Coordinates of C-alpha atoms and ligand atoms in Angstrom, one line a residue:
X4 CA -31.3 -107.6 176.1
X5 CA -33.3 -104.3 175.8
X6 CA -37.1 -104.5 174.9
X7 CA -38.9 -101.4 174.3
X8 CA -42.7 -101.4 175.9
X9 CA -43.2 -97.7 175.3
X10 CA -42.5 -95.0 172.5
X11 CA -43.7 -91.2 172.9
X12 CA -43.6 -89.2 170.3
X13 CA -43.8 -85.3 171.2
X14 CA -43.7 -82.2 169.2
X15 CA -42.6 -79.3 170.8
X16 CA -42.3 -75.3 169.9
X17 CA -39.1 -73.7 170.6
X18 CA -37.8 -70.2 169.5
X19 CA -34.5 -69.2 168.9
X20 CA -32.5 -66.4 170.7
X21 CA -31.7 -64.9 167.1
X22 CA -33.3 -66.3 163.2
X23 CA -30.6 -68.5 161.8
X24 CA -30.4 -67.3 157.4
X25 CA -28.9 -69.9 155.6
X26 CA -28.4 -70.0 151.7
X27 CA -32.1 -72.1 151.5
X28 CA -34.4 -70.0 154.3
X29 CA -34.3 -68.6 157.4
X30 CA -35.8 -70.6 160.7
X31 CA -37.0 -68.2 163.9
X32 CA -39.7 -70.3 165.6
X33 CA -38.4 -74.8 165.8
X34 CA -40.6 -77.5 165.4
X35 CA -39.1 -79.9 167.5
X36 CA -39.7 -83.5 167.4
X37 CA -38.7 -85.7 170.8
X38 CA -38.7 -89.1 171.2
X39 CA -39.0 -91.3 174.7
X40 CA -38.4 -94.8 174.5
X41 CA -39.4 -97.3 177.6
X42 CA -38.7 -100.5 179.2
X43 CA -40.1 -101.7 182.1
X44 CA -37.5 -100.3 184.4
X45 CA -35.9 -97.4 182.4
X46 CA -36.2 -94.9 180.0
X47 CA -34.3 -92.3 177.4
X48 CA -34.6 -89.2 175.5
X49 CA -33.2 -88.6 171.9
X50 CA -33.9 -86.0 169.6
X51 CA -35.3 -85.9 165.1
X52 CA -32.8 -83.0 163.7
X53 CA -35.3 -83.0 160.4
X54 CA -36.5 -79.1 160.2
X55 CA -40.3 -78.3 159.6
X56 CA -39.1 -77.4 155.9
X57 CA -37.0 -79.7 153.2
X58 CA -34.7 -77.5 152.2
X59 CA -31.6 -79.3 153.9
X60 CA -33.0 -82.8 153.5
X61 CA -35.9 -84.1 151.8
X62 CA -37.2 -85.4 155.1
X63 CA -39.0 -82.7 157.7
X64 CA -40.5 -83.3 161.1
X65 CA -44.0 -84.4 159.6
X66 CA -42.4 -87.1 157.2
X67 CA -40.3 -88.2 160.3
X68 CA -43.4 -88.5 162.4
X69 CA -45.5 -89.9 160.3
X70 CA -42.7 -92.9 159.3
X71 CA -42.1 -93.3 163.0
X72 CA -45.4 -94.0 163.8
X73 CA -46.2 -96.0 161.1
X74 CA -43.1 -98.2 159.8
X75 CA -40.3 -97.9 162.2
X76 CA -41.0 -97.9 166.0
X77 CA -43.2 -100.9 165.4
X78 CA -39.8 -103.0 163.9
X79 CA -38.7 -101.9 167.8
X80 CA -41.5 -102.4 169.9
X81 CA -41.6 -105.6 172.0
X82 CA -39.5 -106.7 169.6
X83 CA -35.9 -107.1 172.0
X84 CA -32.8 -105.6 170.9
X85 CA -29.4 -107.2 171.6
X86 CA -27.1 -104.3 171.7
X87 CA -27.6 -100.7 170.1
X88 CA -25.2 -101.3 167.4
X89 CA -28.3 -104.3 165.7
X90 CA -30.6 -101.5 165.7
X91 CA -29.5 -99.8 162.3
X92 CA -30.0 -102.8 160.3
X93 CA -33.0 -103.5 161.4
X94 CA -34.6 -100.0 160.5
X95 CA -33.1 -100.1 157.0
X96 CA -34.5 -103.6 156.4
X97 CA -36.7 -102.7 153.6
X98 CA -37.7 -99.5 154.4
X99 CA -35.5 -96.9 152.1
X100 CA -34.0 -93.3 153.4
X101 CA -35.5 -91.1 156.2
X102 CA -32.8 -91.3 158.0
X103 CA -33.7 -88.6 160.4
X104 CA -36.3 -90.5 161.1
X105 CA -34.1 -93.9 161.7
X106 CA -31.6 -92.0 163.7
X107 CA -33.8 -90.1 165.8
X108 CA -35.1 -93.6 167.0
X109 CA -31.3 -95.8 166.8
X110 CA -29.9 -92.8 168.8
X111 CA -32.5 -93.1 171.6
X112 CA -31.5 -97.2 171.8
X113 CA -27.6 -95.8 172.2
X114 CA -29.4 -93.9 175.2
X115 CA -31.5 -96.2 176.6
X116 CA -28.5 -98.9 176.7
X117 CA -26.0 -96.1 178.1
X118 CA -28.5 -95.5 180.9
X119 CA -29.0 -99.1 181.5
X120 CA -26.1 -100.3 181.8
X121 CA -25.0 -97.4 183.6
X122 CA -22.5 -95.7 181.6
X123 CA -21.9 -92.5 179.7
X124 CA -22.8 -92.2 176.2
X125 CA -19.5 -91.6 174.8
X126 CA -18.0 -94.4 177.1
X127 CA -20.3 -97.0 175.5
X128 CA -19.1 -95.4 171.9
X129 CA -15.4 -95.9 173.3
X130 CA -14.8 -92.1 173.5
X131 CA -12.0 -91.0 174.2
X132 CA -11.6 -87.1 174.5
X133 CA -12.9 -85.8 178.4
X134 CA -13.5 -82.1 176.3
X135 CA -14.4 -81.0 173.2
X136 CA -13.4 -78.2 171.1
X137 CA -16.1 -75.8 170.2
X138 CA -17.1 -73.8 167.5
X139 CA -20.0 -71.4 166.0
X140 CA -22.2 -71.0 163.1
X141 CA -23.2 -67.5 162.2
X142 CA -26.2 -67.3 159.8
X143 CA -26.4 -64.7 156.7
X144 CA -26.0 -61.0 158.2
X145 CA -28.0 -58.4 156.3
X146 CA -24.2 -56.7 155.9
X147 CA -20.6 -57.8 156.8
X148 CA -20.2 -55.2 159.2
X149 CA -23.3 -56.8 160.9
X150 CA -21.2 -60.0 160.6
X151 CA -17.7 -58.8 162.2
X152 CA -20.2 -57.4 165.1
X153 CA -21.3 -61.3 165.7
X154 CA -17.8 -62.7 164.8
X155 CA -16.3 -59.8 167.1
X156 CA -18.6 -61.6 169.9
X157 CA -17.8 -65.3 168.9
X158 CA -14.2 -64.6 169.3
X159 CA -14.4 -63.1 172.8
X160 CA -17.0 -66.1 174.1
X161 CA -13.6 -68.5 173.0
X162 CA -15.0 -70.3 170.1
X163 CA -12.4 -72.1 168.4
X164 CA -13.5 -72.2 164.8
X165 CA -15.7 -69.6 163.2
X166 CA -18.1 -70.9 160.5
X167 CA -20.1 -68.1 158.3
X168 CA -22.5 -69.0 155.6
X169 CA -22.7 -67.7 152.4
X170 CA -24.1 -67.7 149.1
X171 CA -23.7 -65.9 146.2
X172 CA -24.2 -62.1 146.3
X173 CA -23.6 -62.5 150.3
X174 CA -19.7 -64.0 149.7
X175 CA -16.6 -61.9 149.2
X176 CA -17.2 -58.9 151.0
X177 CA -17.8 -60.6 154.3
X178 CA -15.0 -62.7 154.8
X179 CA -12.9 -60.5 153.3
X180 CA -13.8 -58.0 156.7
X181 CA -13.5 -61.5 159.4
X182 CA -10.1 -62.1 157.6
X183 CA -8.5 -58.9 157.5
X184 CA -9.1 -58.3 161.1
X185 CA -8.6 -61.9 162.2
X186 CA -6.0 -63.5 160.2
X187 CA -5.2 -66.6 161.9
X188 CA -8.9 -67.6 163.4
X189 CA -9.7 -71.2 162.2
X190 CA -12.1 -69.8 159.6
X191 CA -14.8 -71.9 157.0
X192 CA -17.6 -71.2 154.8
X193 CA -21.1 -72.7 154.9
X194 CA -23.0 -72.5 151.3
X195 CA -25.5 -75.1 151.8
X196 CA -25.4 -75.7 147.6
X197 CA -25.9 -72.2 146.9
X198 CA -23.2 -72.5 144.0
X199 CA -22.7 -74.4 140.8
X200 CA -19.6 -76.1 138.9
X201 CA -19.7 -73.2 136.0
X202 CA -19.1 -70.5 138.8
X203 CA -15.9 -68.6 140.2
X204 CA -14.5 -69.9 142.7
X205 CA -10.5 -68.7 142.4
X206 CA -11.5 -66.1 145.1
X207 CA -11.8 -68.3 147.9
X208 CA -8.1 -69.5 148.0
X209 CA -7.1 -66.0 148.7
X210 CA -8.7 -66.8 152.3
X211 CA -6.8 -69.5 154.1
X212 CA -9.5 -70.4 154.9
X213 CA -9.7 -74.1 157.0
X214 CA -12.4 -75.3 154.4
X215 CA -15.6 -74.7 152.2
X216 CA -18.8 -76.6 153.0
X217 CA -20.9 -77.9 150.5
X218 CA -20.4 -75.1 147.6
X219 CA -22.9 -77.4 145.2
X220 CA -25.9 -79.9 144.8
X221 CA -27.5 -81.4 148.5
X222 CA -26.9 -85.0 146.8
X223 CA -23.8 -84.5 144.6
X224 CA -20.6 -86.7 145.0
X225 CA -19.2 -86.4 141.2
X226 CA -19.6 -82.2 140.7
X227 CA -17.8 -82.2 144.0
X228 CA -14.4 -83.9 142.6
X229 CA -14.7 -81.3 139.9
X230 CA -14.2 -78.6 142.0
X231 CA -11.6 -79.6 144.4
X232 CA -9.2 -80.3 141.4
X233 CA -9.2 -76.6 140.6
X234 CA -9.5 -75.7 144.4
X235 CA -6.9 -75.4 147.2
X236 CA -9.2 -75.1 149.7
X237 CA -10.2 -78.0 151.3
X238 CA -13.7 -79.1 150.3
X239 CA -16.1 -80.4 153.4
X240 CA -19.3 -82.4 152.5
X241 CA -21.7 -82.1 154.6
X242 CA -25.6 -82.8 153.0
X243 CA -23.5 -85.6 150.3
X244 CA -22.6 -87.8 153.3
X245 CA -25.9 -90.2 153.6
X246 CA -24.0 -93.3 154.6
X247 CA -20.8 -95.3 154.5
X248 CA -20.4 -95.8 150.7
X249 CA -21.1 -92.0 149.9
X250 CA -18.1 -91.7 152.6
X251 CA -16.2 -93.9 150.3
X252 CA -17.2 -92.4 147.1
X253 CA -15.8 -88.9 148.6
X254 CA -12.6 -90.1 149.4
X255 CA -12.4 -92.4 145.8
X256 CA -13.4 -89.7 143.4
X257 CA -10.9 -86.9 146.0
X258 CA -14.8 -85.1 146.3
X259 CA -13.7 -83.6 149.4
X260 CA -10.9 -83.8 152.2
X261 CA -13.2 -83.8 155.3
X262 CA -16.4 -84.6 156.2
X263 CA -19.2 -83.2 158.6
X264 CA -20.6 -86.0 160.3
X265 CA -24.2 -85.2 161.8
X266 CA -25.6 -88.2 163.3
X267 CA -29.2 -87.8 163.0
X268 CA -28.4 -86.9 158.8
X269 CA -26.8 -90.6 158.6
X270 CA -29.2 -92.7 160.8
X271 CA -27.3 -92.4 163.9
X272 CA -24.7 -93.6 165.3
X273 CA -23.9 -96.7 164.4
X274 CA -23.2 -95.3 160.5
X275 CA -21.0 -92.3 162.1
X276 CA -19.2 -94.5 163.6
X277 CA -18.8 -96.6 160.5
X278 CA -18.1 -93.2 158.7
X279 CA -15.6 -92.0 161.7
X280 CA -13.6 -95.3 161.5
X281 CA -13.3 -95.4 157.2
X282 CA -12.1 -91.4 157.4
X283 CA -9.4 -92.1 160.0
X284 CA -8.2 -95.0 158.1
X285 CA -8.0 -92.4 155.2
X286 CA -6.6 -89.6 157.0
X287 CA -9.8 -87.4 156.4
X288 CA -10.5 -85.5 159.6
X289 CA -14.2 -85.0 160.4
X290 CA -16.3 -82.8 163.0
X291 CA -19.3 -83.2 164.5
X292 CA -21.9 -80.6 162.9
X293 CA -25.2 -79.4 164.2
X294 CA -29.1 -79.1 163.6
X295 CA -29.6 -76.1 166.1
X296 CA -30.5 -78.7 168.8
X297 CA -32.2 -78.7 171.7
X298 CA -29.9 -80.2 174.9
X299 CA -31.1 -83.6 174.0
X300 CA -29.8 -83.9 170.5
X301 CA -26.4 -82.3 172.0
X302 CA -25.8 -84.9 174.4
X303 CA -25.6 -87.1 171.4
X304 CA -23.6 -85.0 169.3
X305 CA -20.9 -83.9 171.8
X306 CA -20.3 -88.0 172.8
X307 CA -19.7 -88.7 169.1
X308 CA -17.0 -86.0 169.1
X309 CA -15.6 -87.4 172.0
X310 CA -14.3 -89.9 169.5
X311 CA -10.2 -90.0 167.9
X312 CA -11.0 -89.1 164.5
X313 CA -13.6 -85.3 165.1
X314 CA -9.8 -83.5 165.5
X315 CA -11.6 -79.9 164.1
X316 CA -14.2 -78.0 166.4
X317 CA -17.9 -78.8 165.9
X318 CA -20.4 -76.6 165.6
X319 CA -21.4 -78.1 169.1
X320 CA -22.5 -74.2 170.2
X321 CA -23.4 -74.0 174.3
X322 CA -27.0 -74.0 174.9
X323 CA -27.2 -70.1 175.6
X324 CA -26.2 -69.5 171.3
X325 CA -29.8 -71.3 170.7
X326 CA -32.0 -71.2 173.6
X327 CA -33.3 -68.3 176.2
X328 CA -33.6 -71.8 178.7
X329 CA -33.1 -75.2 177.4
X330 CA -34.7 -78.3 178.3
X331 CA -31.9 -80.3 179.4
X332 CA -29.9 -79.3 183.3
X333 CA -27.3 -78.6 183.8
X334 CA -26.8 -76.4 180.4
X335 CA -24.4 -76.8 177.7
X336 CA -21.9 -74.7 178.4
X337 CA -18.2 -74.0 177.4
X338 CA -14.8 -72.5 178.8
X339 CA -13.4 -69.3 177.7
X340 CA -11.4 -71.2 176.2
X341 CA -13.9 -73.0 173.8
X342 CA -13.9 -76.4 175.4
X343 CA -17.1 -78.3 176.1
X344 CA -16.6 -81.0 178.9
X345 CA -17.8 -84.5 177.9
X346 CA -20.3 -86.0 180.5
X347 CA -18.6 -89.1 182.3
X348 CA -22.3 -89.4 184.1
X349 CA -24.2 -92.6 182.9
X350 CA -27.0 -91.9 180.1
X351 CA -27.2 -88.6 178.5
X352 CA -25.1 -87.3 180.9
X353 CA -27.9 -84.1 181.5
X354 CA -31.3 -84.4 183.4
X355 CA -34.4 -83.6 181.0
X356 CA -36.4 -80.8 182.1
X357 CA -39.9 -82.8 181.9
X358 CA -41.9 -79.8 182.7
X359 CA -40.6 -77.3 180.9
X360 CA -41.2 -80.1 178.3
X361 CA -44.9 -81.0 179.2
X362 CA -45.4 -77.0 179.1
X363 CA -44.3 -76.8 175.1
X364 CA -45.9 -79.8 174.2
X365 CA -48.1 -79.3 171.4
X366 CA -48.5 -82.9 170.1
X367 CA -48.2 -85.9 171.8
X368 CA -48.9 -89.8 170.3
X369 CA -47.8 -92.8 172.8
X370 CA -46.9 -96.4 170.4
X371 CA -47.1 -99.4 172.2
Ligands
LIG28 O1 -25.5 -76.9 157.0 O2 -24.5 -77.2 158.9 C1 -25.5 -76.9 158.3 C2 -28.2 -75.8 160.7 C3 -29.4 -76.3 160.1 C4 -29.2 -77.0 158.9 C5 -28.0 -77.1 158.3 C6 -26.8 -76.6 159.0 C7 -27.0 -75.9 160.2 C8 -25.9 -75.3 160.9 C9 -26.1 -75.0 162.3 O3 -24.9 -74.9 160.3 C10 -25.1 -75.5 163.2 C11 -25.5 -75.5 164.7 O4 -26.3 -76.4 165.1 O5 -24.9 -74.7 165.4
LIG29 MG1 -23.5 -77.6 156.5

């Protein structure tokens, strides 16, 4: 039995080593929001993914705050909590959506129980991987010989899976250059619904490439299945995949053949693992994708991968791709060759760097 006494909500300001350009805007300077949950005895960190704009989700860090404060850490507080796995449920009891905001908060009760009970995160998830494979995702490059210089550099750090975004206008040309010189580097496409159904899309079979994520509408199952009938390409949904029966509707309708699971977009990780468990059973791989997270929200993310089913590199980057110094010791870092090692330490698996944190802090509200 967990009860929660205490949660903190903080905002922090983090820049990136590089603007990431995707198909919907470009992000420099992160608005970062961190949660701390409390018992009596213990405490843990987890991280809300939503971005300061909604142009990936409808939700952003302001929405997320505000239904924090007012609707969902109350359903939590003082209010004890069996086992992490209740905690879902309970948020979507009539409250609808903002699931950045539910996960951010279900994630940290996966955390907190980890660290009570004194095991890792991805033990208490019944990982089963020690390391996990690695990849990168490389933004829009003003030309694609500005893109072969970054993929030139991903491939010698040991990333094994390159992912580029596109859209249209910024498409053919560049991976036509990352193919021709690397013809057998596990290679995808990132359009973030830059395309619609009426457009070409013959082209991108010529590409073996491993898949194409999310070529149309943010909330589109049925368009999807359109596609992939006229597609070899294997199609990935990424911003579709809300929950468990959007999972279901992929794999009915033949939407897609993998999926990008992202904890914080589903509500955590009690509907990943839902997700993870309905895709194996369907042999649909999945991989764990990313929100340009601080070292918190990794921790989470690389103990999901740990699980059977995330068989294709994440783009679970080390922290050095995001952040001059994260907030998290020791680092995320990987091998040369592309391997992240999977924390057996109980809790997160990282220490949180509490002054750095206290020195970027630009909000701060304490729930009790
Ligand atoms: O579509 O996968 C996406 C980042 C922000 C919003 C959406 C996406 C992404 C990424 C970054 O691709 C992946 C990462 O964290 O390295
Ligand atoms: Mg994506």
């Amino acid at each position: 039995m967990i009860t929660i006494k205490k949660i903190i909500l903080r905002e922090i300001n983090m820049k990136l080593v590089e603007p990431f350009q995707t198909s919907s805007g470009s992000i420099d300077n992160k608005r970062i929001l961190l949660i701390e949950m409390k018992t009596d005895t213990h405490s843990a960190w987890s991280e809300c993914v939503a971005k300061q704009i909604p142009n990936y989700t409808p939700e952003t860090i302001d929405t997320c705050w505000l239904m924090i404060e007012k609707y969902l850490a109350p359903k939590l507080l003082n209010n004890p909590i069996d086992h992490p796995k209740d905690v879902f449920n309970r948020l979507e009891k009539n409250i609808r959506g903002n699931l950045m905001a539910k996960a951010a908060l279900e994630m940290g009760t996966w955390g907190l129980y980890a660290t009570i009970t004194n095991q890792s995160l991805s033990n208490v998830i019944k990982g089963t991987r020690k390391q996990v494979e690695t990849g990168v995702s490389i933004g829009i490059q003003k030309d694609p010989e500005a893109l072969l210089k970054k993929v030139d550099e991903s491939v010698k750090l040991g990333y094994g899976k390159i992912k580029i975004k596109i859209q249209p206008g910024n498409d053919f040309p560049f991976i036509d250059i990352v193919r021709q010189k690397y013809p057998s580097i596990k290679l995808m496409v990132d359009a973030n619904n830059a395309y619609a159904l009426s457009d070409d899309f013959s082209k991108f079979d010529s590409y073996n490439l491993i898949m194409l994520e999310q070529p149309l509408a943010w909330d589109d199952v049925y368009q999807h299945a359109h596609l992939q009938k006229q597609l070899k390409t294997p199609i990935c949904l990424d911003e579709s995949i809300t929950s468990l029966s959007k999972a279901k509707e992929m794999i009915d309708l033949k939407a897609g053949q993998i999926i990008n699971i992202k904890p914080g977009r589903v509500g955590g990780f009690t509907p990943s693992l839902d997700i993870h468990n309905i895709c194996q059973e369907n042999n649909i791989p999945v991989w764990c994708g990313g929100m340009l997270e601080t070292g918190i929200g990794r921790a989470y993310n690389i103990a999901l991968a740990s699980l059977p089913n995330f068989s294709i590199p994440g783009d679970l980057s080390p922290s050095a791709r995001y952040w001059k110094k994260d907030i998290v010791n020791p680092e995320w870092t990987m091998s040369d060759d592309g391997l992240m090692t999977v924390p057996s330490k109980p809790g997160l698996g990282v220490d949180v760097d509490v002054e750095k944190i206290d020195a970027i802090t630009v909000k701060k509200l304490d729930l009790t």
